[in-house]
Short mmCIF file of C-alpha atoms and ligand atoms in Angstrom, two decimals:
data_model
loop_
_atom_site.label_atom_id
_atom_site.label_comp_id
_atom_site.label_asym_id
_atom_site.label_seq_id
_atom_site.Cartn_x
_atom_site.Cartn_y
_atom_site.Cartn_z
CA MET A 1 1.83 13.79 34.61
CA VAL A 2 -1.03 16.17 33.84
CA VAL A 3 0.03 19.81 33.38
CA ARG A 4 -2.37 22.44 34.79
CA LEU A 5 -2.57 25.92 33.30
CA PRO A 6 -2.08 28.80 35.73
CA SER A 7 -5.31 30.47 36.80
CA SER A 8 -6.44 33.16 34.35
CA SER A 9 -6.97 35.78 37.09
CA GLU A 10 -3.20 35.92 37.65
CA PHE A 11 -2.21 36.30 34.00
CA SER A 12 -3.53 37.91 30.84
CA LEU A 13 -4.85 35.48 28.25
CA GLU A 14 -1.78 36.10 26.10
CA GLU A 15 0.60 35.38 29.00
CA GLU A 16 -1.36 32.29 29.87
CA MET A 17 -1.16 31.00 26.29
CA ARG A 18 2.55 31.82 26.07
CA LYS A 19 3.04 29.61 29.12
CA ALA A 20 0.98 26.89 27.46
CA VAL A 21 3.29 27.03 24.43
CA GLU A 22 6.35 26.88 26.68
CA SER A 23 4.85 23.88 28.47
CA VAL A 24 4.47 22.02 25.19
CA PHE A 25 8.10 22.68 24.24
CA GLU A 26 9.26 21.78 27.72
CA ALA A 27 7.37 18.46 27.69
CA VAL A 28 8.80 17.59 24.28
CA ARG A 29 12.30 18.59 25.43
CA ARG A 30 11.96 16.29 28.47
CA HIS A 31 10.61 13.52 26.25
CA HIS A 32 13.72 13.84 24.07
CA GLU A 33 15.95 13.80 27.13
CA PHE A 34 14.22 10.63 28.33
CA TYR A 35 14.50 8.85 24.96
CA ARG A 36 18.08 9.99 24.40
CA PHE A 37 19.08 7.99 27.48
CA ALA A 38 16.63 5.10 27.30
CA LEU A 39 16.47 1.79 25.44
CA PRO A 40 13.44 2.12 23.10
CA MET A 41 12.36 -1.42 22.21
CA ILE A 42 8.71 -1.09 21.18
CA ALA A 43 8.59 -3.36 18.12
CA SER A 44 6.41 -0.96 16.11
CA GLU A 45 8.63 2.12 16.41
CA ASN A 46 11.85 3.44 14.92
CA VAL A 47 13.87 6.63 14.57
CA THR A 48 14.15 8.44 11.25
CA SER A 49 17.36 9.97 9.90
CA LEU A 50 18.16 13.64 10.22
CA SER A 51 17.22 14.21 6.54
CA VAL A 52 13.80 12.69 7.09
CA ARG A 53 13.26 14.80 10.21
CA LYS A 54 14.10 17.99 8.32
CA LEU A 55 11.61 17.13 5.58
CA LEU A 56 8.90 16.46 8.13
CA ALA A 57 9.29 20.07 9.25
CA SER A 58 9.20 21.43 5.67
CA ASP A 59 6.52 23.54 3.94
CA PHE A 60 5.16 20.33 2.37
CA SER A 61 3.29 19.88 5.65
CA HIS A 62 1.10 22.90 4.87
CA ARG A 63 -0.05 21.96 1.36
CA TYR A 64 -2.85 20.19 -0.43
CA ALA A 65 -2.28 17.86 -3.40
CA GLU A 66 -5.38 15.72 -3.75
CA GLY A 67 -5.24 13.55 -6.85
CA ASP A 68 -2.32 11.94 -8.62
CA VAL A 69 1.05 13.16 -9.86
CA GLY A 70 0.39 15.55 -12.79
CA LYS A 71 -3.39 15.40 -12.16
CA ARG A 72 -3.93 17.37 -8.96
CA PHE A 73 -7.07 19.19 -7.85
CA TYR A 74 -4.94 22.09 -6.54
CA GLN A 75 -2.39 24.48 -8.03
CA GLY A 76 1.12 24.85 -6.65
CA CYS A 77 2.07 21.17 -6.78
CA GLU A 78 5.01 21.20 -9.22
CA PHE A 79 7.66 20.21 -6.69
CA ILE A 80 5.30 17.99 -4.72
CA ASP A 81 4.78 16.06 -7.97
CA GLU A 82 8.54 15.68 -8.38
CA VAL A 83 8.89 14.27 -4.88
CA GLU A 84 5.89 11.94 -5.04
CA SER A 85 6.91 10.53 -8.43
CA LEU A 86 10.39 9.89 -7.04
CA ALA A 87 8.91 8.13 -4.00
CA LEU A 88 6.82 5.91 -6.29
CA GLU A 89 9.82 4.98 -8.46
CA LEU A 90 12.03 4.25 -5.45
CA ALA A 91 9.34 2.06 -3.86
CA LYS A 92 8.84 0.08 -7.10
CA ARG A 93 12.56 -0.53 -7.30
CA LEU A 94 13.04 -1.44 -3.64
CA PHE A 95 10.13 -3.88 -3.49
CA GLY A 96 10.08 -5.10 -7.10
CA ALA A 97 6.46 -3.98 -7.50
CA GLU A 98 4.64 -2.76 -10.59
CA HIS A 99 2.23 -0.55 -8.66
CA VAL A 100 2.60 1.57 -5.54
CA ASN A 101 0.42 3.95 -3.58
CA VAL A 102 2.08 6.10 -0.89
CA LYS A 103 -0.96 8.06 0.22
CA PRO A 104 -2.46 6.20 3.21
CA THR A 105 -1.70 8.06 6.41
CA SER A 106 -1.53 4.97 8.63
CA GLY A 107 -1.47 1.19 8.48
CA VAL A 108 -5.11 0.94 9.55
CA ASN A 109 -6.06 3.46 6.84
CA ALA A 110 -4.23 1.29 4.27
CA ASN A 111 -5.89 -1.90 5.53
CA ILE A 112 -9.33 -0.29 5.38
CA ALA A 113 -8.67 0.82 1.79
CA ALA A 114 -7.46 -2.63 0.69
CA ILE A 115 -10.32 -4.41 2.45
CA PHE A 116 -12.87 -2.10 0.80
CA ALA A 117 -11.24 -2.61 -2.60
CA LEU A 118 -11.07 -6.39 -2.49
CA THR A 119 -14.20 -7.51 -0.63
CA ASN A 120 -17.96 -6.97 -0.73
CA VAL A 121 -20.43 -6.59 2.11
CA GLY A 122 -21.30 -9.98 3.59
CA ASP A 123 -18.07 -11.68 2.45
CA ARG A 124 -16.21 -14.03 4.75
CA ILE A 125 -12.52 -13.41 5.48
CA MET A 126 -9.85 -15.15 7.57
CA ALA A 127 -7.19 -13.42 9.69
CA LEU A 128 -5.25 -13.96 12.89
CA SER A 129 -6.87 -13.10 16.21
CA VAL A 130 -5.20 -10.49 18.42
CA PRO A 131 -3.94 -13.01 21.06
CA ASP A 132 -2.37 -15.00 18.21
CA GLY A 133 -0.57 -11.85 17.06
CA GLY A 134 -3.07 -10.39 14.59
CA HIS A 135 -3.48 -6.64 14.33
CA ILE A 136 -6.67 -5.11 15.69
CA SER A 137 -7.54 -3.81 12.18
CA HIS A 138 -7.75 -7.43 10.94
CA SER A 139 -10.25 -8.35 13.62
CA LYS A 140 -14.00 -8.25 13.95
CA PHE A 141 -13.65 -5.13 16.15
CA SER A 142 -12.32 -2.97 13.32
CA ALA A 143 -12.19 -2.59 9.52
CA PRO A 144 -13.83 -5.93 8.64
CA SER A 145 -16.92 -5.02 10.70
CA ILE A 146 -17.18 -1.57 9.15
CA ARG A 147 -17.19 -3.35 5.79
CA GLY A 148 -19.84 -5.81 7.01
CA LEU A 149 -17.56 -8.87 6.70
CA LYS A 150 -17.67 -12.10 8.66
CA VAL A 151 -14.29 -12.89 10.22
CA ASP A 152 -13.03 -16.39 10.97
CA TYR A 153 -9.74 -16.58 12.79
CA LEU A 154 -6.91 -18.50 11.19
CA PRO A 155 -5.91 -21.62 13.13
CA PHE A 156 -2.72 -21.03 15.09
CA ASN A 157 -0.09 -23.32 16.57
CA ALA A 158 1.11 -21.63 19.76
CA GLU A 159 4.09 -23.97 20.11
CA GLU A 160 5.38 -22.94 16.68
CA MET A 161 4.07 -19.36 16.98
CA ASN A 162 2.74 -19.60 13.45
CA ILE A 163 -0.36 -20.42 11.43
CA ASP A 164 -1.29 -24.11 11.46
CA VAL A 165 -1.00 -24.83 7.73
CA GLU A 166 -2.96 -28.09 7.60
CA ARG A 167 -5.90 -26.70 9.52
CA MET A 168 -5.77 -23.51 7.45
CA ARG A 169 -6.06 -25.62 4.27
CA GLN A 170 -9.09 -27.47 5.66
CA GLU A 171 -10.79 -24.26 6.74
CA ILE A 172 -10.21 -22.54 3.40
CA GLU A 173 -11.74 -25.59 1.68
CA GLU A 174 -14.71 -25.54 4.03
CA LYS A 175 -15.36 -21.79 4.39
CA LYS A 176 -14.32 -20.51 0.95
CA PRO A 177 -13.31 -17.07 2.28
CA ARG A 178 -13.08 -14.03 0.00
CA MET A 179 -9.87 -12.77 1.58
CA ILE A 180 -7.04 -14.14 3.73
CA ILE A 181 -5.10 -11.57 5.76
CA LEU A 182 -1.57 -12.65 6.65
CA GLY A 183 1.00 -10.68 8.63
CA ALA A 184 0.84 -9.79 12.31
CA SER A 185 1.82 -7.52 15.17
CA LEU A 186 3.48 -10.30 17.13
CA PHE A 187 5.42 -11.68 14.21
CA LEU A 188 8.35 -13.99 14.89
CA PHE A 189 8.43 -16.21 11.78
CA PRO A 190 7.43 -15.86 8.10
CA HIS A 191 3.81 -16.70 7.36
CA PRO A 192 2.70 -19.46 4.95
CA VAL A 193 1.89 -17.24 1.95
CA ARG A 194 2.57 -19.86 -0.75
CA GLU A 195 0.53 -22.43 1.18
CA ALA A 196 -2.42 -20.04 1.52
CA VAL A 197 -2.31 -19.24 -2.22
CA GLU A 198 -2.21 -22.99 -3.05
CA ALA A 199 -5.07 -23.77 -0.67
CA ILE A 200 -7.21 -21.00 -2.20
CA SER A 201 -6.59 -22.41 -5.66
CA GLU A 202 -7.29 -26.02 -4.61
CA ALA A 203 -10.52 -24.92 -2.89
CA ASP A 204 -11.51 -22.81 -5.92
CA ALA A 205 -12.19 -20.10 -3.34
CA ASN A 206 -11.56 -16.93 -5.42
CA ALA A 207 -9.92 -15.23 -2.43
CA SER A 208 -7.35 -12.44 -2.35
CA VAL A 209 -4.31 -12.63 -0.11
CA LEU A 210 -3.59 -9.38 1.72
CA TYR A 211 -0.22 -9.44 3.45
CA ASP A 212 0.11 -6.84 6.20
CA GLY A 213 3.87 -6.37 6.36
CA SER A 214 3.80 -3.42 8.76
CA HIS A 215 6.15 -4.99 11.27
CA VAL A 216 8.58 -6.52 8.82
CA LEU A 217 8.65 -4.08 5.87
CA GLY A 218 12.25 -3.06 6.65
CA LEU A 219 13.27 -6.72 6.78
CA ILE A 220 11.50 -7.42 3.47
CA ALA A 221 13.24 -4.38 1.93
CA GLY A 222 16.58 -5.63 3.28
CA LYS A 223 15.93 -9.17 1.94
CA GLN A 224 16.03 -10.77 5.40
CA PHE A 225 12.44 -12.03 5.61
CA GLN A 226 9.94 -13.56 3.22
CA ASP A 227 9.08 -11.70 -0.01
CA PRO A 228 5.26 -11.78 0.04
CA LEU A 229 4.68 -10.43 -3.48
CA ARG A 230 6.97 -13.11 -4.99
CA GLU A 231 5.28 -15.76 -2.82
CA GLY A 232 1.88 -14.90 -4.28
CA ALA A 233 0.26 -12.25 -2.08
CA ASP A 234 -2.05 -10.01 -4.11
CA VAL A 235 -1.25 -6.88 -2.16
CA LEU A 236 1.38 -5.92 0.36
CA VAL A 237 -0.03 -3.36 2.78
CA SER A 238 2.27 -1.80 5.31
CA SER A 239 2.92 1.06 7.63
CA THR A 240 6.26 2.74 6.94
CA HIS A 241 7.69 3.37 10.40
CA LYS A 242 8.35 0.08 12.19
CA THR A 243 11.31 -1.93 10.90
CA PHE A 244 11.05 0.32 7.84
CA PRO A 245 12.58 3.54 9.19
CA GLY A 246 10.35 6.09 7.47
CA PRO A 247 7.87 8.68 8.73
CA GLN A 248 4.54 7.49 10.13
CA GLY A 249 2.30 6.57 7.21
CA ALA A 250 1.62 3.59 4.97
CA ILE A 251 2.12 2.12 1.53
CA LEU A 252 0.30 -0.32 -0.78
CA LEU A 253 2.28 -2.43 -3.29
CA TRP A 254 0.90 -4.86 -5.88
CA ASN A 255 1.67 -6.33 -9.30
CA ASN A 256 -1.67 -7.27 -10.85
CA ASP A 257 -2.91 -4.45 -13.18
CA GLU A 258 -6.49 -5.63 -12.71
CA LEU A 259 -6.44 -4.57 -9.05
CA SER A 260 -5.14 -1.08 -9.75
CA GLU A 261 -8.35 0.84 -10.31
CA ARG A 262 -10.05 -0.63 -7.24
CA LEU A 263 -7.05 -0.13 -4.94
CA GLU A 264 -6.25 3.39 -6.15
CA ASN A 265 -9.89 4.50 -5.84
CA ALA A 266 -10.23 2.94 -2.40
CA VAL A 267 -7.34 5.15 -1.23
CA PHE A 268 -8.32 8.37 -3.05
CA PRO A 269 -11.09 9.42 -2.90
CA GLY A 270 -12.23 6.41 -0.86
CA THR A 271 -10.41 6.77 2.44
CA VAL A 272 -7.89 9.64 2.10
CA SER A 273 -8.57 13.16 0.86
CA ASN A 274 -5.25 14.98 1.17
CA HIS A 275 -2.30 12.76 1.89
CA HIS A 276 0.50 13.99 4.15
CA LEU A 277 2.98 15.46 1.71
CA HIS A 278 5.81 16.05 4.19
CA HIS A 279 5.59 12.36 5.05
CA VAL A 280 5.82 11.47 1.36
CA ALA A 281 9.02 13.55 1.13
CA GLY A 282 10.43 11.79 4.20
CA LEU A 283 9.38 8.43 2.79
CA ALA A 284 11.23 9.12 -0.48
CA VAL A 285 14.44 9.65 1.50
CA ALA A 286 13.85 6.58 3.68
CA LEU A 287 13.31 4.50 0.52
CA ALA A 288 16.64 5.73 -0.87
CA GLU A 289 18.33 4.98 2.45
CA MET A 290 16.93 1.46 2.41
CA LEU A 291 18.06 0.90 -1.20
CA ALA A 292 21.57 1.95 -0.16
CA PHE A 293 21.87 0.52 3.37
CA GLY A 294 18.82 -1.70 3.90
CA GLU A 295 20.48 -5.09 3.64
CA ALA A 296 23.13 -4.26 6.24
CA TYR A 297 20.55 -2.76 8.61
CA ALA A 298 18.03 -5.59 8.27
CA SER A 299 20.65 -8.29 8.60
CA GLN A 300 22.05 -6.73 11.80
CA THR A 301 18.51 -6.31 13.14
CA VAL A 302 17.72 -10.02 12.83
CA LYS A 303 21.13 -10.96 14.29
CA ASN A 304 20.47 -8.64 17.23
CA ALA A 305 17.02 -10.11 17.88
CA LYS A 306 18.42 -13.64 17.91
CA ALA A 307 21.31 -12.57 20.18
CA LEU A 308 18.99 -10.80 22.63
CA ALA A 309 16.61 -13.76 22.74
CA ARG A 310 19.42 -16.25 23.36
CA LYS A 311 20.95 -14.16 26.14
CA LEU A 312 17.57 -13.48 27.80
CA HIS A 313 17.01 -17.24 27.81
CA GLU A 314 20.45 -17.81 29.38
CA GLU A 315 19.66 -15.17 32.01
CA GLY A 316 16.55 -17.13 33.06
CA PHE A 317 13.70 -15.63 31.01
CA ASP A 318 11.04 -17.83 29.41
CA VAL A 319 11.65 -16.76 25.79
CA LEU A 320 9.24 -18.28 23.29
CA CYS A 321 10.30 -20.71 20.56
CA LYS A 322 13.75 -21.83 21.71
CA HIS A 323 13.40 -24.90 19.45
CA LYS A 324 13.20 -22.59 16.40
CA GLY A 325 16.07 -20.26 17.36
CA PHE A 326 13.59 -17.94 19.14
CA THR A 327 12.91 -15.57 16.21
CA ALA A 328 13.48 -14.84 12.53
CA SER A 329 12.37 -11.19 12.73
CA HIS A 330 13.16 -8.07 14.77
CA GLN A 331 10.97 -9.28 17.64
CA VAL A 332 11.46 -11.36 20.75
CA ALA A 333 8.48 -12.64 22.78
CA VAL A 334 8.88 -13.47 26.46
CA ASP A 335 6.37 -15.13 28.78
CA VAL A 336 6.71 -13.24 32.06
CA SER A 337 3.62 -14.69 33.77
CA SER A 338 5.76 -16.34 36.46
CA LEU A 339 7.38 -12.94 37.18
CA GLY A 340 4.08 -11.12 37.76
CA GLY A 341 2.79 -10.65 34.21
CA GLY A 342 3.33 -8.32 31.28
CA SER A 343 1.90 -5.16 32.90
CA LYS A 344 4.08 -5.38 35.97
CA ILE A 345 7.27 -6.23 34.14
CA ALA A 346 6.83 -3.62 31.37
CA SER A 347 6.19 -0.98 34.00
CA LEU A 348 9.23 -1.96 36.13
CA LEU A 349 11.43 -1.95 33.04
CA GLU A 350 10.16 1.52 32.11
CA SER A 351 11.34 2.78 35.51
CA ALA A 352 14.80 1.57 34.48
CA HIS A 353 14.50 3.39 31.10
CA ILE A 354 13.93 0.11 29.22
CA ILE A 355 10.85 0.58 27.03
CA VAL A 356 8.94 -2.55 25.94
CA ASN A 357 5.22 -3.31 25.77
CA LYS A 358 3.05 -5.82 27.53
CA ASN A 359 1.65 -8.22 24.95
CA MET A 360 -1.02 -10.91 24.77
CA LEU A 361 0.24 -14.40 24.04
CA PRO A 362 -1.98 -17.02 22.34
CA TRP A 363 -3.28 -18.45 25.61
CA ASP A 364 -4.28 -15.06 27.10
CA LYS A 365 -7.83 -13.86 27.59
CA SER A 366 -7.26 -10.36 29.00
CA PRO A 367 -5.34 -7.57 27.27
CA GLU A 368 -5.02 -5.74 30.63
CA ASN A 369 -2.47 -8.02 32.27
CA PRO A 370 -1.28 -10.41 29.58
CA SER A 371 1.43 -13.03 30.08
CA GLY A 372 3.91 -11.55 27.68
CA ILE A 373 6.22 -8.74 26.81
CA ARG A 374 7.20 -8.03 23.20
CA ILE A 375 10.63 -6.61 22.44
CA GLY A 376 11.89 -5.11 19.16
CA VAL A 377 15.53 -4.35 18.42
CA GLN A 378 15.20 -2.37 15.16
CA GLU A 379 15.66 1.08 16.74
CA LEU A 380 18.66 -0.01 18.82
CA THR A 381 20.17 -1.41 15.61
CA ARG A 382 19.69 1.96 13.88
CA ILE A 383 21.67 3.67 16.63
CA GLY A 384 24.57 1.27 16.18
CA MET A 385 24.03 -1.53 18.70
CA LYS A 386 25.19 -5.05 17.93
CA GLU A 387 25.25 -8.48 19.57
CA ARG A 388 27.55 -7.35 22.41
CA GLU A 389 25.10 -4.63 23.45
CA MET A 390 22.18 -7.10 23.26
CA ALA A 391 23.96 -9.26 25.85
CA GLU A 392 24.32 -6.26 28.18
CA ILE A 393 20.67 -5.35 27.76
CA ALA A 394 19.60 -8.88 28.72
CA VAL A 395 21.54 -8.47 31.96
CA PHE A 396 19.86 -5.10 32.69
CA MET A 397 16.50 -6.78 32.17
CA ARG A 398 17.38 -9.70 34.45
CA ARG A 399 18.45 -7.33 37.21
CA VAL A 400 15.05 -5.59 37.10
CA ALA A 401 12.67 -8.47 36.40
CA ILE A 402 14.30 -11.51 38.01
CA ASP A 403 16.75 -10.17 40.63
CA CYS A 404 14.22 -7.50 41.67
CA GLU A 405 16.98 -4.90 41.96
CA PRO A 406 15.52 -1.38 42.41
CA PRO A 407 14.90 -0.04 38.86
CA GLU A 408 16.53 3.29 39.87
CA ASN A 409 19.91 1.50 40.20
CA VAL A 410 19.59 -0.13 36.80
CA LYS A 411 18.41 3.15 35.27
CA ARG A 412 21.70 4.81 36.20
CA ASP A 413 23.60 2.08 34.36
CA VAL A 414 21.27 2.25 31.35
CA ILE A 415 21.83 6.02 31.06
CA GLU A 416 25.61 5.51 31.08
CA PHE A 417 25.35 2.63 28.60
CA ARG A 418 23.28 4.73 26.18
CA ARG A 419 25.76 7.67 26.11
CA ASP A 420 27.83 6.04 23.37
CA PHE A 421 24.82 5.48 21.09
CA GLN A 422 23.45 8.86 20.08
CA ASN A 423 23.70 8.80 16.29
CA VAL A 424 21.33 7.31 13.74
CA HIS A 425 23.14 5.09 11.21
CA PHE A 426 22.24 3.51 7.86
CA SER A 427 21.54 6.97 6.39
CA PHE A 428 23.35 9.59 4.27
CA ASP A 429 23.76 11.95 7.22
CA ASP A 430 24.60 9.67 10.14
CA GLY A 431 24.21 12.01 13.08
CA ASP A 432 22.47 12.94 16.30
CA ALA A 433 18.78 12.81 15.46
CA TYR A 434 17.75 14.82 18.52
CA ALA A 435 20.15 17.73 18.02
CA PHE A 436 18.00 19.16 15.22
CA PHE A 437 15.04 19.66 17.55
CA ASP A 438 17.17 20.87 20.45
CA GLU A 439 18.00 23.98 18.42
CA LEU A 440 14.32 24.96 18.21
CA LYS A 441 12.76 27.07 20.95
CA GLY A 442 9.14 27.77 21.79
N1 LIG B 501 -0.38 -2.87 16.82
C1 LIG B 501 0.62 -1.88 17.04
C2 LIG B 501 1.89 -2.54 17.43
O1 LIG B 501 2.22 -3.58 16.87
O2 LIG B 501 2.56 -2.02 18.31
C3 LIG B 501 0.85 -1.06 15.86
O3 LIG B 501 -0.32 -0.69 15.22
#
């Protein structure tokens, strides 16, 4: 809904602006009310703990600290240095990495930095296409084009929902790319990192392997997915707010000292001037939370995804990859083309307070009305849901999408169902994550 400001002839400018401020607070309050009683299942989102939320509202958000810990271009950074150095140490420990950079402000920002550091204009790279699950920033429409790279798409086996290893080997041999980007946005099963590294070596291709772990960073941290750095990836690039329950932002992790200067410079001053210091503070806490509780959270997340997929299949949905147990991540992919397509089903579900996104599947041509929906269970896991709740959610979804029950009816049941799940878990201050904001007034 678009909010219109009252006409300025009725009110003074100050009154008009006061109403504008109230409108912002009111919209955010209503957003919170909606999410408090909805089932948020966008696979790229999560909720942060109360501690992280408090830090996001701290004075760190006002400050500048360009440069590195102990070598800033601004005064006043003593405590910012303490926090950033702690974040770096915690990240090294959690991911078993020698080198870490916590400055990129988004996953795309981090990908651009890594691509600039590890390729030269005119190089050829390989990555997944968007319909096969690749992120837009791996494609010829984004960072690779800005860098002047040629992009070949990795061969994909839609039946297995994974990279076709044999064809990938042949293409690496033939094309001798300078970089292979693994990792995806539709990401059900671990990618063939070891196989890509072997193929590069056999082809004498001198290519780097960039693993974009944005979707699965929390599962990697919790030891429930592949470990790309141990499998041979040169750099793990990731956003920090999907399965990893940190503030929005990104991280780079690597082990090879020889890459350090190029990667660090590509972030600052290359693609970030001032990083977002309040997000670094929140990230430090999220890293500590994941060191303490990450394995339990990640393990329950994968169990929940498998349980939801199985039950959706039993309820009559066309869930991808039954022969492989449906998923090994936080995601479930469903082909809803026979039910009217991804746009229609995602929109109907939203009316019932069930939030998923329409998603292209490998055989799709149009992003507007793709065949699929993508579902992520990481946020529901954070608020305490387990396999039993996944089974109930599958029934809510069937009632909307297959039984064509009015979404309003299902919405009432979803709101009731959600009442018992208000607190964020796997943190040091398990509590109602919305209450903090509710105390604030415009
Ligand atoms: N591609 C978005 C997603 O996976 O939802 C995130 O950048």
